Amino acid sequence: MRLVQVFVPKDDRDAVREALSEMEVEFVFTDANGRREGSLAEIPVPSGAVGVVLDRLYEAGLDEDTYTVVTDVEEATVPNADELEDRYVEGPKGKRGAPNVEIRARAEDLTPDTATYLAFAVASAVVAVGGLLLDSAIVIVGAMVIAPFAGSTLSASVGAVISDHEMVVDSATSQVTGLVVAYLGAVAMSVFLQRSGFVPSTLDVATIGQVGAFVTPNLLTFAIAVSAGFAGALAIATDLPVSIAGVAVAAAIVPAAAVAGIGTAWGQPLVVAGGTVLLLMNIVFINLTAYLTLVALGYRSSVIPAVRESADVSLRSGAYAVIVLLFVVVVAVTALGTYQHLVFEQEANDGVQTVLDGEEYSELELAGVATEYNDAGAFSDEVSVTVTVGRSGDSEHERLATDLQAEIDNRTARSVRVDVRFVDYQRAPATGDGERGVRWPFDEWRPSLDEWIPTSARTSVA
């Protein structure tokens, strides 16, 4: 419950009393001993009904700048509290989620002011570039912690479910601006490291482990994006700490943006394309999953009815329509790019497995398959596949790369360059039980026990 205390001037008292009576809201008027003549109205209402009640009072003529205090109430006895909640509270009923007014406030609180937001976006990208080039996962986690994208990303979904077009437009603008600034910051940091000699300009950045992990979209990165959107929406609609979900959201955004910046500085368009598609995939599915999660939690408003109700032409509604259209286009393009690469990756994996299952390569053990982003020939007609295998013998297997290339070419209908990396190892087989008896720890203690325990004291078993 909330207790709304509002100063009501003498001239507005009758109108406010009539509005509250029509809403069937309990209220008490007391004389206000202030600079102006009037009364102080005390109105206990459900948490989610504060905005509705105040809006009705403003429509009745009460000045929006009047003295207003809203406080939490530990316990209150209001005869029709349940009826008021069913009638005026927007959002899920019961304890499944916060009312619309609260999730709006939480989403707004997550996004700092513009200057701070852009500064943290650049800082997180710079730290992420350092972590990627150092191949350090812990540094990349640090970049995720300081990333400011949780609020700007989740605000779009919140605005969509509560029919707040302005919040959707602001969120979309913040997301685009923040990502562009983060990308430019990553490019600047990468160029500085390259030109200053701290990182060799001839380095093949795609071979760095952490860079390679964020250069191609796959089912695992897709699962991360979906989980981040779900966790963010669940946190913002409940009492869970949103900062934890913010790290998950940043995990799907910051490294991909930094990889795109690194690829730009090193002039590797496939790295840029892969990082960009991964970034767009994560952004799209975080927003979409967060929206669907809020709908599943019971938030009743949706985009389509909101558009129908406010079909009047205005700058805001036009911007809202453009954003929805762009979102649909980005979803289609991203889904197509992601799908084509996932299919290519699956076919390449199946081809590698088929070749290694042959008798000629039975002694090899597959350690990993890394596929370059399949851009469908936009930047290059050639795609790279790196296969890492373990071997314990001295066989060179000179035809392995050629056999893998032929099989993958046949399956994917693409020109594929195959690199094979061998990891040599030795293996000492375990000694079998038949070669030596099983020795128990008790056997080491037996001589000492024989000295201390007489033979006559031992229990004999017939």
Coordinates of C-alpha atoms in Angstrom, one line a residue:
M1 CA 0.0 0.0 0.0
R2 CA 0.9 3.6 -0.5
L3 CA -0.2 6.7 1.4
V4 CA -0.7 9.7 -0.9
Q5 CA -0.7 13.1 0.9
V6 CA -1.8 16.0 -1.3
F7 CA -2.4 19.6 -0.5
V8 CA -5.8 20.7 -1.9
P9 CA -6.5 24.4 -2.1
K10 CA -9.8 25.6 -0.8
D11 CA -11.2 26.3 -4.3
D12 CA -10.4 22.7 -5.5
R13 CA -11.7 20.8 -2.5
D14 CA -15.1 20.0 -3.8
A15 CA -13.8 18.9 -7.2
V16 CA -11.2 16.6 -5.6
R17 CA -13.7 15.2 -3.1
E18 CA -16.1 14.4 -6.0
A19 CA -13.3 12.7 -8.1
L20 CA -12.2 10.5 -5.2
S21 CA -15.8 9.6 -4.4
E22 CA -16.4 8.6 -8.0
M23 CA -13.3 6.3 -7.8
E24 CA -14.6 4.9 -4.5
V25 CA -11.3 5.6 -2.9
E26 CA -11.1 6.1 0.9
F27 CA -9.8 9.5 1.9
V28 CA -9.5 11.9 4.9
F29 CA -9.2 15.7 4.8
T30 CA -7.5 17.6 7.5
D31 CA -6.9 21.4 7.8
A32 CA -3.5 22.4 6.5
N33 CA -1.7 24.9 8.6
G34 CA 0.5 26.3 5.9
R35 CA 1.1 29.4 3.9
R36 CA -2.0 28.9 1.8
E37 CA -5.5 28.1 2.9
G38 CA -6.6 24.6 2.1
S39 CA -6.7 21.0 3.3
L40 CA -4.3 18.0 3.3
A41 CA -5.9 14.9 1.7
E42 CA -4.6 11.5 2.9
I43 CA -5.5 8.8 0.4
P44 CA -4.4 5.1 1.0
V45 CA -4.2 3.3 -2.3
P46 CA -2.6 0.1 -3.7
S47 CA 1.0 0.5 -4.8
G48 CA 0.2 0.4 -8.5
A49 CA -2.8 2.8 -8.3
V50 CA -0.9 5.9 -7.3
G51 CA -0.4 7.2 -10.8
V52 CA -4.0 6.5 -11.8
V53 CA -5.4 8.4 -8.7
L54 CA -3.1 11.4 -9.2
D55 CA -4.0 11.6 -12.9
R56 CA -7.7 11.6 -12.0
L57 CA -7.1 14.4 -9.5
Y58 CA -5.2 16.4 -12.0
E59 CA -8.0 16.0 -14.5
A60 CA -10.4 17.3 -11.8
G61 CA -8.4 20.6 -11.7
L62 CA -5.8 20.0 -9.1
D63 CA -2.5 21.7 -10.0
E64 CA 0.2 19.1 -10.9
D65 CA 2.8 21.2 -9.0
T66 CA 0.9 21.0 -5.7
Y67 CA 2.5 19.6 -2.6
T68 CA 2.5 15.8 -2.9
V69 CA 4.1 13.1 -0.8
V70 CA 3.8 9.4 -1.4
T71 CA 5.1 7.0 1.3
D72 CA 5.1 3.3 1.9
V73 CA 2.6 1.9 4.4
E74 CA 3.5 -1.1 6.5
E75 CA -0.1 -1.9 7.4
A76 CA -3.4 -0.3 6.5
T77 CA -7.0 -1.2 6.9
V78 CA -8.9 -0.1 3.7
P79 CA -12.4 -1.7 3.2
N80 CA -12.2 -2.1 -0.6
A81 CA -8.4 -2.5 -1.1
D82 CA -8.7 -5.7 -3.2
E83 CA -11.4 -4.1 -5.4
L84 CA -9.3 -1.0 -5.9
E85 CA -6.3 -3.2 -6.9
D86 CA -8.4 -5.1 -9.5
R87 CA -9.8 -1.8 -10.9
Y88 CA -6.9 0.6 -11.0
V89 CA -3.6 -1.4 -10.8
E90 CA -2.0 -1.8 -14.2
G91 CA 0.3 -4.9 -14.4
P92 CA 0.3 -8.3 -12.8
K93 CA -2.0 -9.0 -9.9
G94 CA -0.8 -10.5 -6.7
K95 CA 3.0 -11.0 -6.1
R96 CA 4.1 -12.1 -9.6
G97 CA 5.3 -8.7 -10.6
A98 CA 5.5 -5.0 -9.8
P99 CA 2.8 -2.7 -11.2
N100 CA 3.4 -0.6 -14.3
V101 CA 4.4 2.5 -12.4
E102 CA 7.1 0.7 -10.5
I103 CA 8.7 -1.1 -13.4
R104 CA 8.7 2.2 -15.3
A105 CA 10.6 3.8 -12.4
R106 CA 13.0 0.9 -12.1
A107 CA 13.8 1.0 -15.8
E108 CA 14.4 4.8 -15.7
D109 CA 16.6 4.4 -12.6
L110 CA 18.9 2.0 -14.4
T111 CA 19.9 4.5 -17.1
P112 CA 22.2 7.2 -16.0
D113 CA 22.3 10.7 -17.5
T114 CA 23.6 11.0 -21.1
A115 CA 27.1 12.1 -20.3
T116 CA 27.7 9.4 -17.7
Y117 CA 26.1 6.8 -20.0
L118 CA 28.3 7.6 -22.9
A119 CA 31.4 7.8 -20.7
F120 CA 30.8 4.3 -19.2
A121 CA 30.0 3.0 -22.7
V122 CA 33.5 4.1 -23.9
A123 CA 35.2 2.9 -20.7
S124 CA 33.6 -0.6 -20.9
A125 CA 34.6 -0.9 -24.6
V126 CA 38.2 0.1 -23.9
V127 CA 38.5 -2.4 -21.0
A128 CA 36.9 -5.1 -23.2
V129 CA 39.4 -4.5 -26.0
G130 CA 42.3 -4.9 -23.5
G131 CA 40.7 -8.1 -22.1
L132 CA 40.2 -9.6 -25.6
L133 CA 43.7 -8.8 -26.8
L134 CA 45.2 -10.1 -23.5
D135 CA 43.0 -13.2 -23.9
S136 CA 41.9 -12.5 -20.3
A137 CA 38.4 -13.6 -19.3
I138 CA 38.6 -11.8 -15.9
V139 CA 39.3 -8.4 -17.6
I140 CA 36.4 -8.9 -19.9
V141 CA 34.1 -9.6 -16.9
G142 CA 35.3 -6.3 -15.5
A143 CA 34.2 -4.5 -18.7
M144 CA 30.8 -6.1 -18.3
V145 CA 30.5 -4.9 -14.7
I146 CA 31.0 -1.2 -15.7
A147 CA 28.8 -1.4 -18.9
P148 CA 25.7 0.8 -18.7
F149 CA 23.6 -1.0 -21.2
A150 CA 21.1 -2.8 -18.9
G151 CA 18.8 0.2 -18.5
S152 CA 18.8 1.3 -22.1
T153 CA 18.2 -2.2 -23.3
L154 CA 15.4 -3.2 -20.9
S155 CA 13.6 0.1 -21.1
A156 CA 12.4 -0.7 -24.6
S157 CA 10.6 -3.8 -23.5
V158 CA 9.1 -2.1 -20.5
G159 CA 7.9 0.8 -22.6
A160 CA 6.3 -1.7 -25.1
V161 CA 4.4 -3.6 -22.4
I162 CA 3.1 -0.5 -20.6
S163 CA 2.4 1.3 -23.9
D164 CA 4.8 4.1 -23.1
H165 CA 5.9 5.2 -26.6
E166 CA 8.3 7.8 -25.4
M167 CA 10.2 5.3 -23.3
V168 CA 10.5 3.0 -26.3
V169 CA 11.8 5.8 -28.5
D170 CA 14.3 7.0 -25.8
S171 CA 15.5 3.4 -25.2
A172 CA 16.1 2.8 -28.9
T173 CA 17.9 6.1 -29.3
S174 CA 20.1 5.3 -26.2
Q175 CA 20.9 1.8 -27.5
V176 CA 22.0 3.0 -30.9
T177 CA 24.0 5.9 -29.5
G178 CA 25.6 3.8 -26.8
L179 CA 26.6 1.0 -29.2
V180 CA 28.0 3.4 -31.8
V181 CA 30.0 5.2 -29.1
A182 CA 31.3 1.9 -27.7
Y183 CA 32.3 0.7 -31.1
L184 CA 34.2 3.9 -31.9
G185 CA 35.9 3.7 -28.5
A186 CA 36.9 0.1 -29.3
V187 CA 38.3 1.2 -32.7
A188 CA 40.2 4.1 -31.1
M189 CA 41.7 1.8 -28.4
S190 CA 42.6 -0.8 -31.0
V191 CA 44.3 1.7 -33.3
F192 CA 46.2 3.1 -30.4
L193 CA 47.5 -0.3 -29.3
Q194 CA 48.4 -1.1 -32.9
R195 CA 50.2 2.1 -33.8
S196 CA 52.0 2.4 -30.5
G197 CA 53.5 -1.1 -30.9
F198 CA 52.0 -2.6 -27.8
V199 CA 50.2 -5.1 -30.0
P200 CA 51.9 -6.1 -33.4
S201 CA 50.0 -4.9 -36.4
T202 CA 50.6 -8.2 -38.1
L203 CA 48.8 -10.2 -35.4
D204 CA 46.0 -12.4 -36.6
V205 CA 43.5 -11.3 -34.0
A206 CA 41.0 -13.9 -35.1
T207 CA 43.3 -16.6 -33.6
I208 CA 43.1 -15.1 -30.1
G209 CA 40.9 -17.4 -28.0
Q210 CA 38.7 -14.7 -26.5
V211 CA 38.3 -12.8 -29.8
G212 CA 37.4 -16.0 -31.6
A213 CA 34.7 -16.8 -29.0
F214 CA 32.8 -13.6 -29.9
V215 CA 33.4 -13.5 -33.6
T216 CA 30.8 -16.0 -34.7
P217 CA 27.1 -16.4 -33.6
N218 CA 26.2 -19.9 -32.5
L219 CA 23.6 -21.7 -30.4
L220 CA 25.6 -21.0 -27.1
T221 CA 25.7 -17.2 -27.7
F222 CA 22.0 -17.3 -28.7
A223 CA 21.3 -19.0 -25.4
I224 CA 23.2 -16.3 -23.5
A225 CA 21.2 -13.6 -25.2
V226 CA 17.9 -15.3 -24.4
S227 CA 18.9 -15.9 -20.8
A228 CA 20.1 -12.4 -20.4
G229 CA 16.8 -10.9 -21.6
F230 CA 14.8 -13.3 -19.4
A231 CA 16.9 -12.5 -16.3
G232 CA 16.7 -8.8 -16.9
A233 CA 12.9 -8.8 -17.3
L234 CA 12.4 -11.0 -14.3
A235 CA 14.7 -8.8 -12.2
I236 CA 13.0 -5.5 -13.2
A237 CA 9.5 -6.9 -12.6
T238 CA 10.3 -8.4 -9.2
D239 CA 12.4 -7.6 -6.1
L240 CA 15.5 -9.2 -7.5
P241 CA 18.6 -7.0 -7.9
V242 CA 18.7 -5.7 -11.5
S243 CA 22.5 -5.1 -11.3
I244 CA 23.1 -8.8 -11.5
A245 CA 21.0 -9.2 -14.6
G246 CA 22.8 -6.1 -16.0
V247 CA 26.1 -8.0 -16.1
A248 CA 24.4 -10.8 -18.1
V249 CA 23.0 -8.2 -20.5
A250 CA 26.5 -6.6 -20.8
A251 CA 28.0 -10.1 -21.4
A252 CA 26.0 -10.4 -24.6
I253 CA 26.8 -6.8 -25.8
V254 CA 30.2 -5.4 -24.8
P255 CA 32.6 -8.1 -26.1
A256 CA 30.8 -8.3 -29.5
A257 CA 31.1 -4.5 -29.9
A258 CA 34.7 -4.6 -28.9
V259 CA 35.5 -7.5 -31.4
A260 CA 33.9 -5.4 -34.2
G261 CA 36.2 -2.5 -33.2
I262 CA 39.3 -4.7 -33.1
G263 CA 38.4 -6.2 -36.5
T264 CA 38.1 -2.7 -38.0
A265 CA 41.5 -1.6 -36.7
W266 CA 43.2 -4.7 -38.0
G267 CA 41.4 -4.6 -41.4
Q268 CA 39.6 -7.9 -41.1
P269 CA 36.1 -7.5 -42.5
L270 CA 35.0 -11.0 -41.6
V271 CA 35.8 -10.3 -37.9
V272 CA 33.8 -7.1 -38.2
A273 CA 30.9 -8.9 -39.9
G274 CA 30.9 -11.7 -37.4
G275 CA 31.1 -9.5 -34.3
T276 CA 28.4 -7.2 -35.8
V277 CA 26.0 -10.0 -36.5
L278 CA 26.6 -11.4 -33.1
L279 CA 26.0 -8.0 -31.5
L280 CA 22.7 -7.5 -33.4
M281 CA 21.6 -11.0 -32.6
N282 CA 22.1 -10.4 -28.9
I283 CA 20.4 -7.0 -28.9
V284 CA 17.4 -8.3 -30.8
F285 CA 16.9 -11.4 -28.7
I286 CA 17.5 -9.6 -25.4
N287 CA 14.8 -7.1 -26.3
L288 CA 12.4 -9.7 -27.6
T289 CA 12.9 -12.1 -24.8
A290 CA 12.5 -9.4 -22.2
Y291 CA 9.3 -8.3 -23.8
L292 CA 7.9 -11.8 -24.0
T293 CA 8.9 -12.5 -20.4
L294 CA 7.0 -9.4 -19.2
V295 CA 4.0 -10.4 -21.1
A296 CA 4.2 -13.9 -19.6
L297 CA 4.3 -12.4 -16.2
G298 CA 0.9 -10.8 -16.8
Y299 CA 1.5 -7.3 -18.1
R300 CA -1.6 -6.7 -20.1
S301 CA -0.6 -3.9 -22.6
S302 CA 1.0 -4.8 -25.9
V303 CA 2.4 -3.0 -28.8
I304 CA -0.4 -3.7 -31.4
P305 CA -3.4 -2.4 -29.3
A306 CA -1.3 0.6 -28.3
V307 CA -0.6 1.5 -31.9
R308 CA -4.3 1.1 -32.8
E309 CA -5.4 3.4 -29.9
S310 CA -2.9 6.1 -30.7
A311 CA -3.0 6.1 -34.5
D312 CA -2.8 9.9 -34.6
V313 CA 0.1 11.3 -36.6
S314 CA 2.8 13.0 -34.5
L315 CA 6.5 13.2 -34.3
R316 CA 6.6 10.7 -31.5
S317 CA 4.2 8.2 -33.0
G318 CA 6.1 8.5 -36.3
A319 CA 9.4 7.8 -34.6
Y320 CA 7.8 4.9 -32.7
A321 CA 6.6 3.4 -36.0
V322 CA 10.0 3.9 -37.6
I323 CA 11.7 2.1 -34.7
V324 CA 9.3 -0.8 -34.9
L325 CA 9.9 -1.1 -38.6
L326 CA 13.7 -0.9 -38.2
F327 CA 13.5 -3.5 -35.4
V328 CA 11.5 -5.9 -37.7
V329 CA 14.1 -5.4 -40.5
V330 CA 17.0 -5.9 -38.1
V331 CA 15.3 -9.1 -36.7
A332 CA 14.9 -10.4 -40.2
V333 CA 18.4 -9.7 -41.4
T334 CA 20.0 -10.9 -38.1
A335 CA 17.9 -14.1 -38.1
L336 CA 18.9 -14.8 -41.7
G337 CA 22.6 -14.2 -41.0
T338 CA 22.6 -16.2 -37.8
Y339 CA 20.7 -19.1 -39.4
Q340 CA 23.0 -19.3 -42.4
H341 CA 26.0 -19.4 -40.2
L342 CA 24.5 -22.0 -37.8
V343 CA 23.7 -24.2 -40.8
F344 CA 27.2 -23.8 -42.1
E345 CA 28.7 -24.5 -38.7
Q346 CA 26.6 -27.7 -38.3
E347 CA 27.5 -29.0 -41.8
A348 CA 31.2 -28.3 -41.2
N349 CA 31.1 -30.1 -37.8
D350 CA 29.4 -33.1 -39.4
G351 CA 31.9 -33.1 -42.2
V352 CA 34.8 -33.1 -39.8
Q353 CA 33.3 -35.9 -37.8
T354 CA 32.7 -38.0 -40.9
V355 CA 36.3 -37.8 -42.1
L356 CA 37.7 -38.6 -38.6
D357 CA 35.4 -41.6 -38.3
G358 CA 37.3 -43.2 -41.2
E359 CA 39.7 -46.0 -40.5
E360 CA 42.7 -44.0 -41.7
Y361 CA 42.2 -41.4 -38.9
S362 CA 40.9 -43.7 -36.2
E363 CA 43.9 -42.9 -33.9
L364 CA 43.2 -39.1 -34.0
E365 CA 41.1 -37.5 -31.3
L366 CA 39.0 -34.4 -32.2
A367 CA 39.8 -31.5 -29.9
G368 CA 37.8 -28.7 -31.5
V369 CA 36.4 -27.1 -34.7
A370 CA 36.4 -23.3 -35.2
T371 CA 34.5 -21.9 -38.1
E372 CA 35.0 -18.4 -39.5
Y373 CA 31.8 -16.3 -39.9
N374 CA 30.0 -17.3 -43.1
D375 CA 29.1 -14.0 -44.7
A376 CA 27.6 -15.7 -47.9
G377 CA 30.3 -14.0 -50.0
A378 CA 29.6 -10.4 -48.9
F379 CA 33.3 -9.8 -48.1
S380 CA 35.0 -13.0 -49.2
D381 CA 34.2 -16.1 -51.2
E382 CA 36.5 -18.2 -48.9
V383 CA 35.6 -19.3 -45.4
S384 CA 38.1 -20.7 -42.9
V385 CA 37.7 -23.8 -40.8
T386 CA 40.3 -24.7 -38.2
V387 CA 40.3 -28.2 -36.9
T388 CA 42.4 -29.2 -33.9
V389 CA 43.1 -32.9 -33.3
G390 CA 45.2 -34.8 -30.8
R391 CA 47.6 -37.6 -31.8
S392 CA 49.9 -39.9 -29.8
G393 CA 51.9 -41.4 -32.7
D394 CA 54.3 -40.1 -35.3
S395 CA 52.0 -40.2 -38.3
E396 CA 51.9 -37.0 -40.3
H397 CA 48.5 -37.5 -41.9
E398 CA 49.5 -35.3 -44.8
R399 CA 46.1 -35.7 -46.6
L400 CA 43.9 -34.9 -43.6
A401 CA 43.5 -31.2 -44.5
T402 CA 42.7 -32.1 -48.1
D403 CA 40.1 -34.7 -47.1
L404 CA 38.5 -32.4 -44.6
Q405 CA 38.3 -29.6 -47.2
A406 CA 36.7 -31.9 -49.8
E407 CA 34.1 -33.2 -47.4
I408 CA 33.2 -29.7 -46.1
D409 CA 33.1 -28.2 -49.6
N410 CA 30.7 -31.0 -50.7
R411 CA 28.4 -30.4 -47.7
T412 CA 28.3 -26.6 -47.7
A413 CA 28.8 -25.7 -51.4
R414 CA 31.3 -23.0 -50.3
S415 CA 35.0 -22.5 -50.9
V416 CA 36.5 -23.5 -47.6
R417 CA 40.1 -23.1 -46.4
V418 CA 40.9 -25.8 -43.8
D419 CA 43.7 -25.5 -41.3
V420 CA 44.7 -28.5 -39.2
R421 CA 46.4 -28.2 -35.9
F422 CA 48.0 -31.2 -34.3
V423 CA 48.4 -31.5 -30.5
D424 CA 51.0 -34.2 -29.7
Y425 CA 50.6 -36.1 -26.5
Q426 CA 51.8 -39.3 -24.8
R427 CA 49.7 -41.7 -22.8
A428 CA 50.8 -44.2 -20.1
P429 CA 48.1 -46.9 -19.7
A430 CA 47.0 -47.8 -16.3
T431 CA 48.3 -51.0 -14.8
G432 CA 45.6 -53.7 -14.8
D433 CA 44.5 -55.6 -11.8
G434 CA 45.7 -58.8 -13.3
E435 CA 49.3 -57.6 -13.4
R436 CA 49.4 -56.6 -9.8
G437 CA 47.3 -57.3 -6.8
V438 CA 45.0 -54.8 -5.3
R439 CA 46.7 -53.2 -2.3
W440 CA 44.5 -51.6 0.4
P441 CA 45.7 -48.9 2.8
F442 CA 45.1 -51.4 5.6
D443 CA 48.0 -53.6 4.3
E444 CA 50.5 -50.9 5.3
W445 CA 49.3 -50.9 8.9
R446 CA 49.2 -54.7 9.3
P447 CA 52.8 -55.1 10.5
S448 CA 52.3 -52.6 13.2
L449 CA 49.1 -54.2 14.3
D450 CA 50.8 -57.6 14.4
E451 CA 53.3 -56.2 16.9
W452 CA 50.7 -54.7 19.2
I453 CA 47.8 -57.3 19.0
P454 CA 48.7 -60.8 20.2
T455 CA 47.6 -63.6 17.9
S456 CA 45.5 -65.2 20.6
A457 CA 43.4 -61.9 20.9
R458 CA 42.4 -62.1 17.2
T459 CA 38.9 -63.4 16.3
S460 CA 39.1 -66.6 14.3
V461 CA 36.5 -67.4 11.7
A462 CA 35.8 -71.1 11.0

